[in-house]
Coordinates of C-alpha atoms in Angstrom, one line a residue:
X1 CA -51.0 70.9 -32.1
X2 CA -49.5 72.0 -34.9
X3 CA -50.8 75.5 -35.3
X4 CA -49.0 75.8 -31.8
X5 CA -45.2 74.7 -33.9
X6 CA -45.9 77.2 -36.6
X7 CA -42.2 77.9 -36.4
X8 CA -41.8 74.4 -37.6
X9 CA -39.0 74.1 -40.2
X10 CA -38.0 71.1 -42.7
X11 CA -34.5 71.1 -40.5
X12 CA -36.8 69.7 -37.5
X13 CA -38.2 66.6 -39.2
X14 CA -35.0 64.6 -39.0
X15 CA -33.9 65.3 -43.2
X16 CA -30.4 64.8 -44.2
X17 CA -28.5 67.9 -45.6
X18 CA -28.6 66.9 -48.7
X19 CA -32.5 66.1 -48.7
X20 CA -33.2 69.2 -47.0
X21 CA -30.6 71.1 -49.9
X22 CA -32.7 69.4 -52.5
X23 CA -36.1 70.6 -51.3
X24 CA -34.6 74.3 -51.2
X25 CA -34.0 73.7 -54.3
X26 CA -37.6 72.5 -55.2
X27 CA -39.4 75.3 -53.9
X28 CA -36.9 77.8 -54.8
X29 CA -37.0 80.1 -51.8
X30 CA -34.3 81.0 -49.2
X31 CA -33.7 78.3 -46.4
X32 CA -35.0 80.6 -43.4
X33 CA -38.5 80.7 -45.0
X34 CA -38.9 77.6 -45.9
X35 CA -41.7 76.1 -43.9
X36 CA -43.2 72.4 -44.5
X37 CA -47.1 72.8 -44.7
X38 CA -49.0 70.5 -41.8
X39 CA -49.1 67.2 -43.3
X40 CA -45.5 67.3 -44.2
X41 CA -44.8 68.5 -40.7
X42 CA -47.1 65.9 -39.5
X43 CA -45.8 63.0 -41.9
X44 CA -42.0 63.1 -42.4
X45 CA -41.2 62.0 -39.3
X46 CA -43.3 59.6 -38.8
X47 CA -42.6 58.2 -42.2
X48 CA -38.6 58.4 -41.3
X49 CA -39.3 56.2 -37.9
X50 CA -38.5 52.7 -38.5
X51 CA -40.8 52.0 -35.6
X52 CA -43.6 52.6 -38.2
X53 CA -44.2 50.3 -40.9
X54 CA -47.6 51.2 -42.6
X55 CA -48.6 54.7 -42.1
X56 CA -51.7 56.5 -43.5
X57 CA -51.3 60.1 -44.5
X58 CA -54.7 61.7 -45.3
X59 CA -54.9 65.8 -45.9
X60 CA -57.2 67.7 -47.9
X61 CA -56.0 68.6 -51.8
X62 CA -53.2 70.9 -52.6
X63 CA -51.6 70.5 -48.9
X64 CA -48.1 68.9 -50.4
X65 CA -48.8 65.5 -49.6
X66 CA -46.8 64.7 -52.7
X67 CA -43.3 65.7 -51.1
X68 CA -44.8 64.6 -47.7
X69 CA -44.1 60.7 -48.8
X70 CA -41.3 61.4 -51.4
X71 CA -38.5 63.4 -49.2
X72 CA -38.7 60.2 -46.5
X73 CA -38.5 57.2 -49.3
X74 CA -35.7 59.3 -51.4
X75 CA -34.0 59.6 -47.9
X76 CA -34.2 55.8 -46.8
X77 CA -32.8 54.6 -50.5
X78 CA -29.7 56.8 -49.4
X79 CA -29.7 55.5 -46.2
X80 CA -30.2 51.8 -47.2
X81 CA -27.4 52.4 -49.8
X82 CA -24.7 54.1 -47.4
X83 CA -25.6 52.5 -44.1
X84 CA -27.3 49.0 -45.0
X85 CA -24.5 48.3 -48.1
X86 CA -27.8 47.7 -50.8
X87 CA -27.0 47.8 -54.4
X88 CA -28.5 48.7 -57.1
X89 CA -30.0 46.2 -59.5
X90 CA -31.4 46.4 -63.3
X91 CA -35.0 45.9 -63.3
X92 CA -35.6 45.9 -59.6
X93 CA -36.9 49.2 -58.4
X94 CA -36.7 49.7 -54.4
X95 CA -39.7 51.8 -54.4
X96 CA -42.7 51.5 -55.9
X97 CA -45.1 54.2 -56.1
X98 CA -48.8 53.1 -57.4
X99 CA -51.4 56.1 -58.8
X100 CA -54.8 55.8 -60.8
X101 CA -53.9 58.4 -63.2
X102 CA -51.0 58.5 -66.3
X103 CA -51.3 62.3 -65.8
X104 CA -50.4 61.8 -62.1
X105 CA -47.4 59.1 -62.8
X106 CA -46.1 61.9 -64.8
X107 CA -46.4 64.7 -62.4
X108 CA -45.0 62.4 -59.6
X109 CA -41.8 61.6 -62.1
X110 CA -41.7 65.2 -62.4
X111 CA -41.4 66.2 -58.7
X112 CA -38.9 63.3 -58.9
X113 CA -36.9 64.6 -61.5
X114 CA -36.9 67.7 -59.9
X115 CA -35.3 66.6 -56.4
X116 CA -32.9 64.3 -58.3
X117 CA -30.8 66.6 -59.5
X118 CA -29.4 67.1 -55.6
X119 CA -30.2 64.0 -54.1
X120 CA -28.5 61.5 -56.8
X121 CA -31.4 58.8 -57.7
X122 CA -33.5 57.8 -60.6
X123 CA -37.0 57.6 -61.8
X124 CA -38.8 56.6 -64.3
X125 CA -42.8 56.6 -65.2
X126 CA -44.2 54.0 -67.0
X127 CA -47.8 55.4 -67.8
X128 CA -48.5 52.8 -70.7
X129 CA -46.7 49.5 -70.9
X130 CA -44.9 49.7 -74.6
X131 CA -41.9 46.6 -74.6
X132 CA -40.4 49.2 -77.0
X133 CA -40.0 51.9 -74.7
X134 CA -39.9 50.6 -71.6
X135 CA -37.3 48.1 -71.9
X136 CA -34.6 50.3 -73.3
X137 CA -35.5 52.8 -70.2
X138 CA -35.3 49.6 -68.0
X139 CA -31.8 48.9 -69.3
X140 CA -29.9 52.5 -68.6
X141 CA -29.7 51.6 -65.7
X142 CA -31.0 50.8 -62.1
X143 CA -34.4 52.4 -61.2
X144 CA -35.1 54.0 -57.6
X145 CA -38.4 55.0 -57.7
X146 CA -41.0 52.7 -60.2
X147 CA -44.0 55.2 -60.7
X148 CA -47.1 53.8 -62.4
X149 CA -50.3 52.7 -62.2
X150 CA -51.8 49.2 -60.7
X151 CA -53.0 48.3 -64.2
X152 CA -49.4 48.9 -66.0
X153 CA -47.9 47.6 -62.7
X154 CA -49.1 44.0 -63.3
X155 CA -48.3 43.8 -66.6
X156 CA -44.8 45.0 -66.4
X157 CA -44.8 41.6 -63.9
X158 CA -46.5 39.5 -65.8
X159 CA -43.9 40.2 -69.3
X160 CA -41.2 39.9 -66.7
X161 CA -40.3 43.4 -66.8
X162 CA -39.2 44.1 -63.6
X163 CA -39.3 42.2 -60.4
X164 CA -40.4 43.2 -56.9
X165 CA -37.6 41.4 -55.2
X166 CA -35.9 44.4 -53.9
X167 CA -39.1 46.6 -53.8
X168 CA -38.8 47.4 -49.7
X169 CA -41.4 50.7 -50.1
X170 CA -44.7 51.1 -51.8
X171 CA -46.7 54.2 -51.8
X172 CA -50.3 54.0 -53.1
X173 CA -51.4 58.0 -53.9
X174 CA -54.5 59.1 -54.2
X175 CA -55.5 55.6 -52.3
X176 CA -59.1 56.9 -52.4
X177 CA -59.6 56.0 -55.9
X178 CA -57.1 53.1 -56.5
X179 CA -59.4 50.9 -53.8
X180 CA -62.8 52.3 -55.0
X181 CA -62.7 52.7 -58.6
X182 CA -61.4 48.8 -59.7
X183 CA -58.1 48.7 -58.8
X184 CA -58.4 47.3 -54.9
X185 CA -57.6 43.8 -56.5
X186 CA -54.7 44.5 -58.4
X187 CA -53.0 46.9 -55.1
X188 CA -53.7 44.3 -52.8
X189 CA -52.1 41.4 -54.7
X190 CA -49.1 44.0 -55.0
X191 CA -49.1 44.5 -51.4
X192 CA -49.1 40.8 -51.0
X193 CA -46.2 40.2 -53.4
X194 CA -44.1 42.9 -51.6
X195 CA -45.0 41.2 -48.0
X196 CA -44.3 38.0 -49.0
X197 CA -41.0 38.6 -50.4
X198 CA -39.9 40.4 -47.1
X199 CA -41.5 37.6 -44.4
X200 CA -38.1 36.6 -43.7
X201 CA -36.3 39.3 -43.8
X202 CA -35.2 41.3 -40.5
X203 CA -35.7 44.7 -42.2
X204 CA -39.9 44.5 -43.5
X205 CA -41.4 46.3 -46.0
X206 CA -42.7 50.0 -45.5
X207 CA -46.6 51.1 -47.0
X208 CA -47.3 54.3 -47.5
X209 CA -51.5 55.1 -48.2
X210 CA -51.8 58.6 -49.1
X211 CA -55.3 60.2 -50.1
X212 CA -57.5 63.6 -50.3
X213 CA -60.4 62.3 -49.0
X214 CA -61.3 58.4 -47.0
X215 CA -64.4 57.1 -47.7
X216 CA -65.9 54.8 -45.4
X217 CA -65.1 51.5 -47.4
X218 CA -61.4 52.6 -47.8
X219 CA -61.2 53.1 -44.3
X220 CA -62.3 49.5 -43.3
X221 CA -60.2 48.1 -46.9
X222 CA -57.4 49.5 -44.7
X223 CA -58.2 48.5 -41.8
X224 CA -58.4 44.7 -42.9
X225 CA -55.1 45.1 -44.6
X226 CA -53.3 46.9 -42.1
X227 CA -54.0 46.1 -38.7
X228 CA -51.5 48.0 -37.2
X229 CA -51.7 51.2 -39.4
X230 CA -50.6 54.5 -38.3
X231 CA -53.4 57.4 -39.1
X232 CA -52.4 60.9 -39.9
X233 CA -55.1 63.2 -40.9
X234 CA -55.0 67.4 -40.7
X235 CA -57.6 68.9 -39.0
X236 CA -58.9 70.0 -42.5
X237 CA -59.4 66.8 -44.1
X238 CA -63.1 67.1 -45.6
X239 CA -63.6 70.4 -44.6
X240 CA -63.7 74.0 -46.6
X241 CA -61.1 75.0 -48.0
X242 CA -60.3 78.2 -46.4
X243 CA -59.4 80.3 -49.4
X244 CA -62.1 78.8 -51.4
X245 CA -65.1 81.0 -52.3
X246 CA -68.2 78.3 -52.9
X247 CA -71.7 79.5 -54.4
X248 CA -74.9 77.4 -55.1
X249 CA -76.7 78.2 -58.0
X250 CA -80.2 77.1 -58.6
X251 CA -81.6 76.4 -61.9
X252 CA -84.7 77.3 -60.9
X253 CA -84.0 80.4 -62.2
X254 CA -83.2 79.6 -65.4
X255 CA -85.8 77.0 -66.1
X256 CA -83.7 74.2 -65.2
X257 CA -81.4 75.0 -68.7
X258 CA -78.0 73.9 -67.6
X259 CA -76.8 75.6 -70.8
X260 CA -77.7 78.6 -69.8
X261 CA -76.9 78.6 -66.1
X262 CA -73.1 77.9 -67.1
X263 CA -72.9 80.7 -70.0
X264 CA -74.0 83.1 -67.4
X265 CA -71.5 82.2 -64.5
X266 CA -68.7 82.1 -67.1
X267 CA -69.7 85.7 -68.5
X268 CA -70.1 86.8 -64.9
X269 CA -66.7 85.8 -64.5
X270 CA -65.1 86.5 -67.6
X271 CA -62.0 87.9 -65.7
X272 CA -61.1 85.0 -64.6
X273 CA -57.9 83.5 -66.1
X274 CA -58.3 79.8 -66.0
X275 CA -62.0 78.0 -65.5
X276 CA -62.0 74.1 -64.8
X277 CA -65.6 73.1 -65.7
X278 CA -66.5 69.5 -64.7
X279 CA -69.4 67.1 -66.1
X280 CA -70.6 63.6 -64.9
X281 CA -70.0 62.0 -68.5
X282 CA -68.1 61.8 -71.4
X283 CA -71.1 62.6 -73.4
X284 CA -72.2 66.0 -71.4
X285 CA -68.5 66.8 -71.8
X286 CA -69.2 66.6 -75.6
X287 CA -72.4 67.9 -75.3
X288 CA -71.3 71.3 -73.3
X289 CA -68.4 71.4 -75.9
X290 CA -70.2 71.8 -79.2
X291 CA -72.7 73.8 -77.6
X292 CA -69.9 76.3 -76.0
X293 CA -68.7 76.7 -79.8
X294 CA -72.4 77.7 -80.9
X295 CA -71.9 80.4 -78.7
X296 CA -68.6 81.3 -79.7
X297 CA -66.5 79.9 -76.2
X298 CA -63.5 78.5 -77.1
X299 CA -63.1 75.5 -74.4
X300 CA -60.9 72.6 -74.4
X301 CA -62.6 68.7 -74.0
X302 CA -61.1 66.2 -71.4
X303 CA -62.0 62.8 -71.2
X304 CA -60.7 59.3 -71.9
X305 CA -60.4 59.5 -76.1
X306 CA -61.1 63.0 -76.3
X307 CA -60.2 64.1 -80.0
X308 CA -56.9 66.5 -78.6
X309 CA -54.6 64.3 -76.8
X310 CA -54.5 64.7 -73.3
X311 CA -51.1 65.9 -72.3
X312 CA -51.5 68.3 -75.3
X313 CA -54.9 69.4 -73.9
X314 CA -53.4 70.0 -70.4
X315 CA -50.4 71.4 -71.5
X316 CA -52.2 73.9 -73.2
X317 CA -54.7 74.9 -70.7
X318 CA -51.8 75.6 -68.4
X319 CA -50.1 77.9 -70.8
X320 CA -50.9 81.5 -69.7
X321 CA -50.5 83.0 -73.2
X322 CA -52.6 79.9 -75.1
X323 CA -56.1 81.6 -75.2
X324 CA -57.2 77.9 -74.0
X325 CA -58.5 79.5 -70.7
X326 CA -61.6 77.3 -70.5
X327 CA -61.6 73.0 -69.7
X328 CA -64.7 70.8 -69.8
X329 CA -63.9 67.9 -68.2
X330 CA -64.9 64.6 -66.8
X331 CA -63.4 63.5 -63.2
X332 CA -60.3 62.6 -65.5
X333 CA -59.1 66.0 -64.2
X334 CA -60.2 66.2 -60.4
X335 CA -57.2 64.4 -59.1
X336 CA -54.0 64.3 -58.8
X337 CA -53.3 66.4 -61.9
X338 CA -51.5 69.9 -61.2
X339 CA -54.2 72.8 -61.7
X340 CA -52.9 75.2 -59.2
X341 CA -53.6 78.1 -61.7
X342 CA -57.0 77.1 -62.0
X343 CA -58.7 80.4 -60.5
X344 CA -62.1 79.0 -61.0
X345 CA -63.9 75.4 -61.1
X346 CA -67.5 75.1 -62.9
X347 CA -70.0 72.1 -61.6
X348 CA -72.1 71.9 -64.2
X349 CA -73.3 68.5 -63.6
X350 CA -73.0 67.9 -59.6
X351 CA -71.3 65.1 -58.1
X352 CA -73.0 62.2 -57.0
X353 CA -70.9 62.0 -53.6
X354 CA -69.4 64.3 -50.8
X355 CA -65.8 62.7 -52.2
X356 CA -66.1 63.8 -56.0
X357 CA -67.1 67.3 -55.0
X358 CA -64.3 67.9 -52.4
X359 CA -61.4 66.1 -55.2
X360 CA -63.2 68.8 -57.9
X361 CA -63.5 71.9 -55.8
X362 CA -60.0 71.3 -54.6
X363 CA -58.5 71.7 -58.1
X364 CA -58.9 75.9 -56.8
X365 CA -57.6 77.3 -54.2
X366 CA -54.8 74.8 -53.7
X367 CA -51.2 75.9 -52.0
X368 CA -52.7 78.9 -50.3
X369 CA -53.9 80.1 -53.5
X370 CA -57.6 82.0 -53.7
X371 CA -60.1 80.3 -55.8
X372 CA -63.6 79.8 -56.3
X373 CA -66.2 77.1 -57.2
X374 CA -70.2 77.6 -58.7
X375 CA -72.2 74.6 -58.6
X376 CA -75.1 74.3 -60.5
X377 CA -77.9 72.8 -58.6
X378 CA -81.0 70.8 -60.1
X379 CA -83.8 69.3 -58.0
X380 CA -82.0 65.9 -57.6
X381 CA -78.6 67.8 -56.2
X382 CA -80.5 69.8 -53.4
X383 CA -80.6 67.5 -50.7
X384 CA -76.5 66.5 -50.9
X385 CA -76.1 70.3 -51.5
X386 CA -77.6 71.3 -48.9
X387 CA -75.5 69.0 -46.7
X388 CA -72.2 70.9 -47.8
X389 CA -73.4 74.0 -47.5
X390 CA -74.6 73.1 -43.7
X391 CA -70.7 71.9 -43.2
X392 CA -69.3 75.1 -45.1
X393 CA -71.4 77.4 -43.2
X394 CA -70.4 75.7 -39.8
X395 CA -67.0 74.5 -40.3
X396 CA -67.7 70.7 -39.9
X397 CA -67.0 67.7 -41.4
X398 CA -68.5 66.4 -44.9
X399 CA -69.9 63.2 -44.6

């Protein structure tokens, strides 16, 4: 359907002027060529419609699902502000906006900051919960948009922080991991809270459940939370990516010496600007680190406590001129994190689900971008990468 609306522009989903001004802005182009990519064509209205109170949006990584959520909430404070007479209170966000990751709640703030400037509202990320920080931040004045994650999100409650009282939105990003990996409890007594508070009101709450990939269990978590949920998915979700070049390697060849597999691929592609290498555990992460310096590779460690600091490890991987052009890294970095100059992603341990290998090959080749991604394959990975390579080859689904 929407390959036949390819003429599609963000002027057709029912934005504002000054929302549609404010996302020219963002992706500094002129206004005829600006063209929403399928889940934002797909989602914005939708999102918009009051008829449509919890709405799922699910599209494969690097399809712009973050302004696909963000333009409709920013646009509904306005609207609740000019048409609905809703003030503005210290300490009570009106939108709250949960993901798993402190890199992602500063990304998100980021994209925030960014459309702000036009569209006059305010942010703020809390990634860790510091009284000393936060409550200055709190005090500047009123907050829009609350970004954080579940974890920082119930303690900011339970210090009496801020209150959910006038929280009427709630996006939960990269939903995927926020209901598998420990947080389900924690989102659903948020989603509770919100509910509760808006029983009795004539205007109810609005959820937004955003995600990369659905598992199985998410989809029936969802399904028990939100009876009436509205399902957008692209056509793509758990599929290739198109641009995305995707080789197998077998160790076989090398002995079954992971070691030497991935100093091979990375001299193969020594051209290669940017190379996101991703292991199973901290400790291969350390492991492939020291042993990368034996052989005189510089590379940069990710993981929770790594010796660099994190933002100072990304920031520097991003930086074109660094010489930091190689990342080892645990799944810290395979969501939600922005990598689109990544122009090549390393698996040198494989994934132990379909999920974690579409979230880490989609760090590449995101935003209509080119990329590629080697996975090294021992005995134990064939039979799951053979799967993928059956779906690549024909164009189906990953299950």
């Amino acid at each position: 359907m929407y390959q036949q609306q390819q003429q599609i522009m963000f002027s057709d989903l029912g934005l504002q002027p000054i929302v549609l001004q404010a996302v020219q802005k963002y992706l500094t182009t002129n206004e005829d060529l600006i063209r929403p990519t399928e889940i934002q064509a797909l989602s914005i209205p939708t999102l918009l419609s009051p008829q449509h109170r919890h709405v799922l949006c699910a599209a494969e990584t690097g399809s712009g699902k973050t302004l696909a959520y963000l333009l409709p909430v920013i646009q509904q404070l306005m609207v609740d502000e000019q048409k609905h007479g809703i003030k503005r209170r210290l300490d009570h966000p009106r939108a709250l906006i949960l993901v798993p990751t402190r890199e992602l709640v500063s990304q998100v703030v980021k994209t925030c900051k960014q459309l702000s400037h036009t569209v006059k509202f305010r942010s703020l990320g809390v990634e860790r919960v510091q009284r000393s920080k936060v409550i200055p931040q709190l005090a500047s004045g009123p907050v829009d948009i609350l970004v954080t994650t579940p974890t920082a999100m119930q303690l900011l409650l339970k210090q009496q922080m801020v209150s959910l009282a006038d929280t009427r939105y709630m996006v939960m990003d990269e939903a995927d991991s926020l209901f598998d990996a420990g947080w389900g409890e924690d989102c659903r007594q948020l989603i509770d809270t919100i509910q509760t508070i808006h029983h009795d009101r004539p205007r109810k709450e609005k959820m937004m459940i955003v995600s990369a990939t659905l598992p199985r269990s998410v989809h029936t978590t969802l399904d028990k939370l939100f009876p009436h949920l509205v399902k957008i998915t692209t056509p793509s979700l758990h599929r290739a990516l198109p641009n995305l070049k995707q080789s197998f390697i077998d160790l076989q060849r090398f002995q079954g010496n992971r070691q030497l597999a991935l100093l091979e691929v990375l001299k193969k592609n020594i051209k290669d600007e940017k190379t996101l290498v991703f292991c199973n555990t901290k400790k291969a992460v350390e492991l492939v680190h020291q042993w990368l310096e034996t052989k005189n590779v510089q590379a940069l460690p990710l993981y929770k406590d790594a010796p660099i600091d994190r933002d100072e490890a990304l920031t520097r991987f991003a930086d074109k001129t660094s010489g930091d052009n190689v990342m080892i890294s645990t799944d810290i970095a395979s969501r939600g994190i922005d990598t689109t100059f990544v122009d090549h992603v390393i698996l040198y341990d494989f994934p132990t689900s379909v999920v974690d290998y579409l979230h880490r090959v989609g760090r590449t080749a995101r935003a209509g971008t080119v990329g590629k991604a080697s996975s090294l394959i021992g005995r134990k990975d064939r039979m799951m990468a053979d799967r993928i390579r059956r779906s690549i080859r024909e164009g189906t689904v990953m299950t």
